[in-house]
Amino acid sequence: MTLPNVWNYWAVVVLMMVGLYIVIAKPNYVKKLMGLSLFQVSVIMLYVSMGRVTGGTAPIYILDDGAPRPFVLYTNPVPHVLMLTAIVVGIATTAVGLALVVRIREAYGSSEEDVVAELDRREVEAANALAAQRAAESDASSATAAHAGASHEEHA
Amino acid sequence: METAITVVLFVLLLATAIILGRQRNLFAASMLTGIFSLVSAGLFTVMEAVDVAFTEAAVGAGISTVLMLATLSLTEDVEAREKKISWPALAVVVLTGGALIYGTLDMPNFGDPHAVVHGEIARYYIDRSWDEIGLPNMVTSILASYRGSDTFGELGVVFVAGTSVLLLLGGRRSELPASGESPGHERPSSRPPGKRHAHVREMPVVRTVAKVMLPYIVLFAFYVQAHGDFGPGGGFQAGVILATAFILFGLVFGPQELVRHVPPERLERIMAVGLMIYGGVGVVAMLLGGQFLAYGVFTPSHPSHGHHYGIFMVELGVGITVSAVMIIIYATFATRRPSLAPQVVLDAEDRCETEVSADDVPLVPEERALRSGADLLAEGAAGTDAASEVPS
């Protein structure tokens, strides 16, 4: 069995997985976004690798006296176009992510995922406890009200 | 030779990525993301993707690093806890990677000219774009003409991202200092002499060199904008490079100074103007009887000239919007007043502790819930009073 010559893609996949690991395992949000941009660059690399043609030159016409030279092998320009815009869109969306991290830091006092999750859990617990307390109080008050009503009837 | 360079670059990238993952100092980590981008730009150049390499070098190594640093100045620059290797995450990653590598076994060889990717569409662009559009750089022809609607959408995403950052962080700017006074400027006497390095804004060498460099960066941006038809470059790269000049100004002379010279209110409008130029070119083409973004109708006798005009205007719109969005994102991050709230950390028993006791201790969630709960209780008490009045 002969393996196809795709080691280039394998290297890209390894880089991509390092980025994915950072996104999953690191609790710090800024670190996660760094991992995400690592992942993004790797994806871009995968696309650009697919556009590669052995021996091809950059997709810019080689001109001889104002006319393109015939029989020149060019790399595929389509992945380049798609990835070029993806890079700029990627930095713009990363900026939105970083802005969200700043807001989370301001709201929670931390930019670590486990701290934020723990604070959220406590807030829910406190709210539940409060609701239970209120329910118990209203039960008690309605019970006394019913009791009072019953005694009124008895009196009548 | 090319293979050797590729291998070396991949090894460098892998080393950078792994150190980035292990680095707890986020300042160093953001520097490593810049290095990663720069090395990958080299790899793109080896793979003949010159436009992509150009963009990656300008965006990844320049702007994204600055944005990370701006974020770190508003949050913490050290990861809170040493995290042991997460075995579930590792398992997920290994499984995903294994599946992807298994998938590559069906792919054509790297660099195979007969691969499906290089099929009809790519061949059409390579064979015909010279006759139809007449620009040497095929990437620009495809970007601005053949796939013009696609690029219009991408520019819209950039615009929306800039708007989102403004919505998220634009509300709380730190106060503008009186003009003339350098902002964020601590008096040298207030700190122990010789203990800290001078702030970058006080270094005469940095200020002078930045002043000399700024006009050349702007000139280079205009060159890239105008030369995108003939070589690598275009609106996206030029916009980012132009923004780099403003960001350098902000870094060296202070973001408040940048905001004073380039008010964000004006940038917000410029941001929209670029998008409107792009869309306007399309609409004009429609009014002249053509299709949206079909530039041939501008000069019916000479369609390729119309394409040149159209592509020039569209790239101009891209450059304006991208540079305005990048400057505004930087300015919004850099002028955001840092939160005074102390950092919340969890101690060994995962109990919530505040690290620093400042004057304004933030409400811990219990208190927040209790307070809102107390309000609710008061309302509820009023409500039950009202309800109890009904039967009587």
Coordinates of C-alpha atoms in Angstrom, one line a residue:
Chain A
M1 CA 0.0 0.0 0.0
T2 CA 1.4 3.3 -1.0
L3 CA 0.4 6.3 1.1
P4 CA -0.5 9.4 -0.9
N5 CA 1.8 12.4 -0.7
V6 CA -0.3 14.3 1.8
W7 CA 2.1 14.9 4.7
N8 CA 1.5 18.7 4.2
Y9 CA -2.1 18.2 5.2
W10 CA -1.1 16.1 8.2
A11 CA 1.1 18.9 9.5
V12 CA -1.8 21.3 9.1
V13 CA -4.1 18.9 10.9
V14 CA -1.6 18.7 13.8
L15 CA -1.5 22.5 14.1
M16 CA -5.2 22.7 13.9
M17 CA -5.6 20.1 16.8
V18 CA -3.1 22.1 19.0
G19 CA -5.5 25.1 18.5
L20 CA -8.5 22.9 19.2
Y21 CA -6.9 21.6 22.4
I22 CA -6.2 25.1 23.6
V23 CA -9.8 26.1 22.9
I24 CA -11.2 23.1 24.9
A25 CA -8.8 22.7 27.8
K26 CA -7.6 26.2 28.7
P27 CA -9.9 28.0 31.1
N28 CA -8.8 31.6 30.2
Y29 CA -11.0 33.2 27.6
V30 CA -8.2 35.2 26.0
K31 CA -6.2 32.0 25.7
K32 CA -9.2 30.3 24.1
L33 CA -9.4 33.0 21.5
M34 CA -5.7 32.6 20.8
G35 CA -6.3 28.9 20.2
L36 CA -9.2 29.8 18.0
S37 CA -7.0 32.1 15.8
L38 CA -4.4 29.3 15.7
F39 CA -7.1 27.0 14.4
Q40 CA -8.2 29.6 11.9
V41 CA -4.8 30.1 10.4
S42 CA -4.5 26.3 10.1
V43 CA -7.7 26.0 8.2
I44 CA -6.5 28.8 5.9
M45 CA -3.3 26.8 5.4
L46 CA -5.3 23.7 4.5
Y47 CA -7.2 25.6 1.8
V48 CA -4.1 27.3 0.4
S49 CA -2.3 23.9 0.4
M50 CA -5.1 22.5 -1.7
G51 CA -4.7 25.3 -4.2
R52 CA -1.0 24.5 -4.7
V53 CA 0.2 23.2 -8.0
T54 CA 3.7 21.7 -8.1
G55 CA 5.8 24.0 -10.2
G56 CA 3.1 26.6 -10.5
T57 CA 3.8 30.3 -10.0
A58 CA 1.8 32.9 -8.1
P59 CA -1.5 33.7 -9.9
I60 CA -0.3 36.9 -11.5
Y61 CA 0.0 36.9 -15.2
I62 CA 3.6 37.0 -16.5
L63 CA 3.4 39.7 -19.2
D64 CA 5.6 39.8 -22.4
D65 CA 5.0 43.1 -24.1
G66 CA 1.6 43.6 -22.6
A67 CA 0.3 40.1 -23.3
P68 CA 0.3 37.2 -21.0
R69 CA 3.0 34.6 -21.7
P70 CA 1.4 31.4 -23.0
F71 CA 1.8 28.0 -21.3
V72 CA 2.6 29.2 -17.8
L73 CA 1.5 27.0 -14.9
Y74 CA -0.3 29.1 -12.2
T75 CA -1.5 28.0 -8.8
N76 CA -5.2 28.0 -8.2
P77 CA -6.3 31.6 -7.4
V78 CA -9.7 30.6 -6.0
P79 CA -8.6 29.5 -2.6
H80 CA -6.4 32.5 -2.3
V81 CA -9.4 34.8 -2.9
L82 CA -11.6 33.0 -0.4
M83 CA -8.9 32.9 2.3
L84 CA -7.8 36.5 1.9
T85 CA -11.2 37.8 2.8
A86 CA -11.5 35.1 5.5
I87 CA -8.4 36.5 7.3
V88 CA -9.8 40.0 7.5
V89 CA -13.2 38.8 8.6
G90 CA -11.4 36.5 11.1
I91 CA -9.6 39.4 12.8
A92 CA -12.9 41.4 12.9
T93 CA -14.7 38.6 14.6
T94 CA -11.8 37.9 16.9
A95 CA -12.1 41.6 18.0
V96 CA -15.8 41.0 18.8
G97 CA -14.8 38.0 20.9
L98 CA -12.2 40.0 22.7
A99 CA -14.7 42.7 23.4
L100 CA -17.0 40.1 24.9
V101 CA -14.1 38.9 27.1
V102 CA -13.6 42.5 28.4
R103 CA -17.3 42.7 29.2
I104 CA -17.2 39.4 31.0
R105 CA -14.2 40.5 33.0
E106 CA -16.1 43.7 34.0
A107 CA -19.3 41.8 34.9
Y108 CA -17.8 38.8 36.7
G109 CA -14.4 40.1 37.8
S110 CA -12.7 37.3 36.1
S111 CA -11.9 36.1 32.6
E112 CA -11.5 32.4 33.6
E113 CA -14.2 30.0 32.4
D114 CA -14.3 27.9 35.6
V115 CA -14.7 31.0 37.9
V116 CA -17.5 32.4 35.7
A117 CA -19.3 29.0 35.7
E118 CA -19.0 28.8 39.4
L119 CA -20.3 32.3 40.0
D120 CA -23.2 31.5 37.6
R121 CA -24.0 28.3 39.6
R122 CA -24.0 30.2 42.8
E123 CA -26.3 32.9 41.4
V124 CA -28.8 30.3 40.3
E125 CA -28.5 28.5 43.7
A126 CA -29.1 31.8 45.6
A127 CA -32.1 32.6 43.4
N128 CA -33.6 29.1 43.9
A129 CA -33.1 29.4 47.6
L130 CA -34.8 32.7 47.6
A131 CA -37.7 31.4 45.5
A132 CA -38.1 28.5 47.9
Q133 CA -38.1 30.8 50.9
R134 CA -40.7 33.0 49.3
A135 CA -42.8 30.0 48.4
A136 CA -42.6 28.8 52.0
E137 CA -43.6 32.2 53.3
S138 CA -46.5 32.6 51.0
D139 CA -47.7 29.0 51.9
A140 CA -47.5 29.8 55.5
S141 CA -49.4 33.1 55.1
S142 CA -52.1 31.5 53.0
A143 CA -52.4 28.7 55.5
T144 CA -52.9 31.2 58.3
A145 CA -55.3 33.1 56.2
A146 CA -57.3 29.9 55.5
H147 CA -57.2 29.0 59.2
A148 CA -58.5 32.5 60.1
G149 CA -61.2 32.1 57.5
A150 CA -62.2 28.7 58.9
S151 CA -62.4 30.1 62.4
H152 CA -64.5 33.0 61.2
E153 CA -67.0 30.4 59.7
E154 CA -67.0 28.5 63.0
H155 CA -67.8 31.7 64.8
A156 CA -70.6 32.4 62.4
Chain B
M1 CA 14.6 22.9 -1.5
E2 CA 11.0 24.0 -1.3
T3 CA 10.1 20.9 0.7
A4 CA 13.0 21.6 3.1
I5 CA 11.8 25.2 3.7
T6 CA 8.2 24.0 4.2
V7 CA 9.4 21.4 6.7
V8 CA 11.4 23.9 8.6
L9 CA 8.5 26.4 8.7
F10 CA 6.1 23.7 9.9
V11 CA 8.5 22.7 12.7
L12 CA 8.7 26.3 13.7
L13 CA 4.9 26.7 13.6
L14 CA 4.4 23.5 15.7
A15 CA 7.0 24.7 18.3
T16 CA 5.3 28.1 18.5
A17 CA 1.9 26.6 18.9
I18 CA 2.9 24.2 21.6
I19 CA 4.8 26.9 23.6
L20 CA 1.8 29.1 23.1
G21 CA -0.4 26.4 24.6
R22 CA 1.9 26.0 27.6
Q23 CA 2.6 29.6 28.2
R24 CA 0.7 31.0 31.2
N25 CA 2.0 34.5 30.7
L26 CA -0.6 35.9 28.3
F27 CA 1.6 38.8 27.2
A28 CA 4.2 36.3 25.9
A29 CA 1.4 34.2 24.5
S30 CA 0.1 37.1 22.4
M31 CA 3.6 37.7 21.1
L32 CA 3.7 34.1 20.1
T33 CA 0.4 34.4 18.1
G34 CA 2.1 37.2 16.2
I35 CA 5.1 35.0 15.5
F36 CA 2.8 32.2 14.5
S37 CA 1.1 34.5 12.0
L38 CA 4.4 35.8 10.6
V39 CA 5.8 32.3 10.1
S40 CA 2.6 31.1 8.5
A41 CA 2.8 34.1 6.1
G42 CA 6.2 32.8 5.1
L43 CA 4.6 29.4 4.5
F44 CA 1.9 31.0 2.3
T45 CA 4.6 32.7 0.3
V46 CA 6.3 29.3 -0.3
M47 CA 3.0 28.0 -1.5
E48 CA 2.8 30.9 -4.0
A49 CA -0.2 32.5 -2.2
V50 CA 1.3 35.9 -2.2
D51 CA -1.9 37.9 -1.5
V52 CA -2.8 35.6 1.4
A53 CA 0.7 35.9 2.8
F54 CA 0.5 39.7 2.5
T55 CA -2.8 39.8 4.4
E56 CA -1.8 37.4 7.0
A57 CA 1.4 39.3 7.7
A58 CA -0.4 42.6 8.1
V59 CA -3.4 41.3 10.0
G60 CA -2.0 38.5 12.1
A61 CA 1.4 39.8 13.0
G62 CA 0.3 43.4 13.2
I63 CA -3.3 44.1 14.2
S64 CA -4.3 41.0 16.1
T65 CA -1.3 41.1 18.4
V66 CA -2.1 44.8 19.3
L67 CA -5.7 43.8 19.9
M68 CA -4.7 41.0 22.2
L69 CA -2.5 43.4 24.2
A70 CA -5.2 46.0 24.4
T71 CA -7.5 43.3 25.8
L72 CA -4.9 42.2 28.3
S73 CA -4.6 45.7 29.6
L74 CA -8.3 45.5 30.4
T75 CA -8.2 42.0 31.9
E76 CA -5.4 40.0 33.5
D77 CA -2.2 39.1 31.7
V78 CA -1.5 35.9 33.6
E79 CA -3.7 32.8 33.4
A80 CA -5.1 32.1 36.9
R81 CA -4.2 28.5 37.5
E82 CA -1.9 25.9 36.3
K83 CA -4.1 23.5 34.5
K84 CA -3.1 19.9 34.3
I85 CA -3.4 18.1 31.0
S86 CA -7.0 17.6 30.4
W87 CA -7.4 14.0 29.3
P88 CA -10.9 14.3 27.9
A89 CA -9.9 17.2 25.8
L90 CA -6.8 15.4 24.6
A91 CA -9.0 12.4 23.7
V92 CA -11.4 14.6 21.7
V93 CA -8.5 16.3 19.9
V94 CA -6.7 13.0 19.1
L95 CA -10.0 11.5 17.8
T96 CA -10.8 14.5 15.7
G97 CA -7.2 14.7 14.3
G98 CA -7.2 11.0 13.6
A99 CA -10.5 11.3 11.7
L100 CA -9.1 14.3 9.7
I101 CA -5.9 12.5 8.9
Y102 CA -7.9 9.4 7.8
G103 CA -9.9 11.8 5.6
T104 CA -6.7 13.1 3.9
L105 CA -5.9 9.6 2.7
D106 CA -8.5 10.1 0.0
M107 CA -7.2 13.4 -1.1
P108 CA -5.1 13.9 -4.2
N109 CA -1.4 14.3 -3.7
F110 CA -0.1 17.7 -2.5
G111 CA 0.5 19.9 -5.6
D112 CA -1.2 17.5 -8.0
P113 CA -2.2 19.6 -11.0
H114 CA -5.0 17.2 -11.9
A115 CA -6.7 17.6 -8.5
V116 CA -10.5 18.3 -8.7
V117 CA -10.0 21.6 -7.0
H118 CA -8.2 22.9 -10.1
G119 CA -11.2 22.0 -12.2
E120 CA -13.4 24.1 -14.5
I121 CA -13.8 27.2 -12.4
A122 CA -10.1 27.8 -11.7
R123 CA -9.2 27.0 -15.3
Y124 CA -11.9 29.5 -16.5
Y125 CA -10.4 32.3 -14.3
I126 CA -6.8 31.5 -15.4
D127 CA -7.7 31.2 -19.1
R128 CA -10.2 34.0 -19.5
S129 CA -9.7 36.7 -16.9
W130 CA -7.0 38.4 -19.0
D131 CA -9.3 38.8 -22.0
E132 CA -12.4 39.7 -19.9
I133 CA -11.0 41.9 -17.3
G134 CA -7.4 42.6 -18.3
L135 CA -5.7 42.8 -14.9
P136 CA -2.4 40.9 -14.3
N137 CA -3.4 39.9 -10.7
M138 CA -6.0 37.2 -11.1
V139 CA -6.8 37.3 -7.4
T140 CA -7.9 40.9 -7.7
S141 CA -10.0 40.1 -10.8
I142 CA -11.8 37.3 -9.0
L143 CA -12.1 39.2 -5.7
A144 CA -13.6 42.4 -7.0
S145 CA -15.3 41.3 -10.2
Y146 CA -16.2 37.6 -10.6
R147 CA -16.9 37.2 -6.9
G148 CA -17.8 40.8 -6.2
S149 CA -21.0 40.0 -4.3
D150 CA -19.1 37.6 -2.1
T151 CA -16.6 40.2 -1.2
F152 CA -19.4 42.7 -0.6
G153 CA -20.8 40.3 2.0
E154 CA -17.4 39.9 3.6
L155 CA -17.0 43.7 3.8
G156 CA -20.4 43.8 5.4
V157 CA -19.2 41.3 8.0
V158 CA -16.2 43.5 8.8
F159 CA -18.5 46.5 9.1
V160 CA -20.9 44.6 11.4
A161 CA -18.0 43.4 13.5
G162 CA -16.8 47.0 13.9
T163 CA -20.3 48.1 14.9
S164 CA -20.5 45.2 17.4
V165 CA -17.3 46.2 19.1
L166 CA -18.6 49.7 19.4
L167 CA -21.8 48.5 20.9
L168 CA -20.0 46.3 23.4
L169 CA -17.2 48.6 24.5
G170 CA -18.0 52.0 23.1
G171 CA -20.0 53.3 26.0
R172 CA -17.4 53.8 28.6
R173 CA -14.5 55.9 27.3
S174 CA -12.0 57.2 29.8
E175 CA -12.0 60.9 30.2
L176 CA -10.2 63.0 27.6
P177 CA -7.4 64.8 29.2
A178 CA -6.7 68.4 28.7
S179 CA -4.9 68.9 25.4
G180 CA -1.2 69.1 25.6
E181 CA -1.0 66.8 28.5
S182 CA 0.1 63.3 27.5
P183 CA -2.6 60.9 28.7
G184 CA -1.8 57.9 30.9
H185 CA 1.3 59.8 31.6
E186 CA 2.6 59.2 35.1
R187 CA 4.9 61.7 36.5
P188 CA 8.4 60.4 36.6
S189 CA 8.8 61.6 40.2
S190 CA 5.9 59.5 41.4
R191 CA 7.7 56.3 40.8
P192 CA 10.9 55.1 42.4
P193 CA 13.8 56.1 40.2
G194 CA 15.6 53.3 38.4
K195 CA 13.0 50.7 39.4
R196 CA 10.9 50.7 36.3
H197 CA 11.6 51.3 32.6
A198 CA 10.4 54.6 31.2
H199 CA 7.0 54.4 29.5
V200 CA 7.3 54.0 25.8
R201 CA 5.6 57.4 25.3
E202 CA 8.5 59.1 27.1
M203 CA 11.2 57.5 25.0
P204 CA 12.6 60.1 22.6
V205 CA 14.0 57.5 20.2
V206 CA 10.7 55.7 19.9
R207 CA 8.8 59.0 19.3
T208 CA 11.2 60.2 16.7
V209 CA 11.4 56.9 14.8
A210 CA 7.6 56.6 14.8
K211 CA 7.3 60.2 13.5
V212 CA 9.7 59.3 10.6
M213 CA 8.0 56.0 9.8
L214 CA 4.4 57.1 9.9
P215 CA 4.3 58.9 6.5
Y216 CA 6.1 56.0 4.8
I217 CA 3.6 53.5 6.2
V218 CA 0.7 55.6 4.9
L219 CA 2.4 56.0 1.5
F220 CA 3.0 52.2 1.4
A221 CA -0.7 51.7 2.1
F222 CA -1.7 53.9 -0.8
Y223 CA 0.8 52.1 -3.0
V224 CA -0.7 48.7 -2.0
Q225 CA -4.2 50.1 -2.6
A226 CA -3.4 51.3 -6.1
H227 CA -1.0 48.5 -7.1
G228 CA -3.4 45.7 -6.2
D229 CA -4.4 45.3 -9.8
F230 CA -0.9 44.5 -10.9
G231 CA 0.7 42.7 -8.0
P232 CA -0.1 41.3 -4.6
G233 CA -2.2 43.8 -2.7
G234 CA -5.6 45.5 -2.8
G235 CA -8.2 47.1 -0.6
F236 CA -8.0 44.6 2.3
Q237 CA -4.3 44.7 2.7
A238 CA -4.1 48.5 2.1
G239 CA -6.8 49.1 4.7
V240 CA -5.0 47.1 7.3
I241 CA -1.7 48.7 6.6
L242 CA -3.2 52.2 6.8
A243 CA -4.8 51.3 10.1
T244 CA -1.4 50.1 11.3
A245 CA 0.0 53.6 10.9
F246 CA -2.8 55.0 13.1
I247 CA -2.4 52.2 15.6
L248 CA 1.4 52.9 15.8
F249 CA 0.5 56.5 16.4
G250 CA -1.8 55.5 19.2
L251 CA 0.8 53.2 20.7
V252 CA 3.5 55.8 20.7
F253 CA 1.6 59.0 21.5
G254 CA -1.3 57.5 23.5
P255 CA -4.8 56.4 22.4
Q256 CA -6.3 59.6 23.7
E257 CA -4.1 61.6 21.4
L258 CA -5.3 59.4 18.5
V259 CA -8.9 59.9 19.5
R260 CA -8.4 63.6 19.7
H261 CA -7.0 63.7 16.1
V262 CA -9.3 61.1 14.6
P263 CA -12.6 61.3 16.5
P264 CA -14.4 57.9 16.5
E265 CA -17.7 59.7 15.7
R266 CA -16.2 60.6 12.3
L267 CA -14.7 57.1 11.8
E268 CA -18.1 55.6 12.4
R269 CA -19.4 57.5 9.3
I270 CA -16.3 56.7 7.3
M271 CA -16.8 53.0 8.1
A272 CA -20.2 53.2 6.5
V273 CA -19.0 55.3 3.5
G274 CA -16.7 52.6 2.3
L275 CA -19.5 50.0 2.3
M276 CA -21.8 52.5 0.5
I277 CA -19.2 53.2 -2.2
Y278 CA -19.0 49.4 -2.8
G279 CA -22.8 49.0 -2.9
G280 CA -23.2 52.2 -4.8
V281 CA -20.9 51.0 -7.7
G282 CA -23.2 47.9 -7.9
V283 CA -26.3 50.0 -7.9
V284 CA -25.0 52.4 -10.6
A285 CA -24.2 49.3 -12.7
M286 CA -27.8 48.3 -12.3
L287 CA -29.1 51.8 -13.2
L288 CA -27.1 51.7 -16.4
G289 CA -28.9 48.5 -17.3
G290 CA -26.4 45.9 -16.2
Q291 CA -26.4 43.5 -13.3
F292 CA -25.4 44.3 -9.8
L293 CA -21.6 44.8 -9.7
A294 CA -21.3 44.0 -13.5
Y295 CA -18.9 46.8 -14.4
G296 CA -18.8 46.2 -18.1
V297 CA -21.7 48.6 -18.6
F298 CA -19.7 51.7 -17.5
T299 CA -17.9 51.8 -20.8
P300 CA -20.0 49.8 -23.2
S301 CA -17.6 50.3 -26.1
H302 CA -14.7 48.9 -24.0
P303 CA -16.0 46.6 -21.3
S304 CA -12.6 45.9 -19.8
H305 CA -12.1 49.6 -19.1
G306 CA -15.3 49.6 -17.2
H307 CA -14.0 46.7 -15.2
H308 CA -10.9 48.6 -14.3
Y309 CA -13.0 51.6 -13.1
G310 CA -15.3 49.4 -11.2
I311 CA -12.6 47.3 -9.5
F312 CA -10.8 50.5 -8.6
M313 CA -13.8 52.0 -6.9
V314 CA -14.8 48.7 -5.2
E315 CA -11.2 48.3 -3.8
L316 CA -11.3 51.9 -2.6
G317 CA -14.5 51.1 -0.7
V318 CA -12.9 48.0 0.8
G319 CA -9.8 49.9 1.8
I320 CA -11.9 52.7 3.5
T321 CA -14.1 50.4 5.4
V322 CA -11.4 48.0 6.5
S323 CA -9.1 50.8 7.7
A324 CA -11.8 52.6 9.5
V325 CA -13.1 49.5 11.2
M326 CA -9.5 48.5 12.3
I327 CA -8.8 51.9 13.7
I328 CA -12.1 52.2 15.5
I329 CA -11.7 48.7 17.0
Y330 CA -8.2 49.6 18.3
A331 CA -9.4 53.0 19.6
T332 CA -12.4 51.5 21.3
F333 CA -10.3 48.9 23.1
A334 CA -7.5 51.3 24.0
T335 CA -9.7 54.1 25.4
R336 CA -11.9 51.8 27.4
R337 CA -11.7 52.8 31.1
P338 CA -10.2 49.7 32.9
S339 CA -12.5 48.1 35.3
L340 CA -11.5 48.8 38.9
A341 CA -13.2 45.7 40.2
P342 CA -10.7 43.3 41.8
Q343 CA -10.0 40.0 40.3
V344 CA -12.2 37.2 41.5
V345 CA -10.2 34.0 42.0
L346 CA -11.2 30.6 43.3
D347 CA -9.1 29.1 46.1
A348 CA -8.2 25.5 46.5
E349 CA -11.7 24.5 47.7
D350 CA -13.3 26.4 44.8
R351 CA -14.6 28.9 47.2
C352 CA -15.1 32.4 45.8
E353 CA -12.5 34.9 47.1
T354 CA -11.7 38.3 45.9
E355 CA -8.0 38.7 45.6
V356 CA -7.7 42.5 46.2
S357 CA -9.9 44.4 48.6
A358 CA -10.6 47.6 46.8
D359 CA -13.0 50.3 47.9
D360 CA -15.6 49.3 45.5
V361 CA -15.9 45.6 46.0
P362 CA -18.1 44.2 43.3
L363 CA -21.4 42.5 44.3
V364 CA -20.8 38.8 44.6
P365 CA -23.6 37.0 42.9
E366 CA -25.3 36.0 46.2
E367 CA -25.5 39.6 47.2
R368 CA -26.7 40.5 43.8
A369 CA -29.4 37.8 43.8
L370 CA -30.3 38.6 47.4
R371 CA -30.6 42.3 46.7
S372 CA -32.8 41.8 43.6
G373 CA -34.6 39.1 45.7
A374 CA -35.2 41.6 48.4
D375 CA -36.6 44.0 45.9
L376 CA -38.8 41.2 44.6
L377 CA -39.9 40.3 48.2
A378 CA -40.8 44.0 48.8
E379 CA -42.8 43.9 45.6
G380 CA -44.2 40.6 46.5
A381 CA -45.2 41.8 50.0
A382 CA -47.0 44.7 48.4
G383 CA -48.6 42.3 46.0
T384 CA -49.8 40.0 48.7
D385 CA -51.1 42.9 50.6
A386 CA -53.1 43.9 47.6
A387 CA -54.2 40.3 47.2
S388 CA -55.2 39.9 50.8
E389 CA -57.3 43.0 50.6
V390 CA -59.5 41.3 47.9
P391 CA -61.2 38.7 50.0
S392 CA -61.8 41.1 52.9

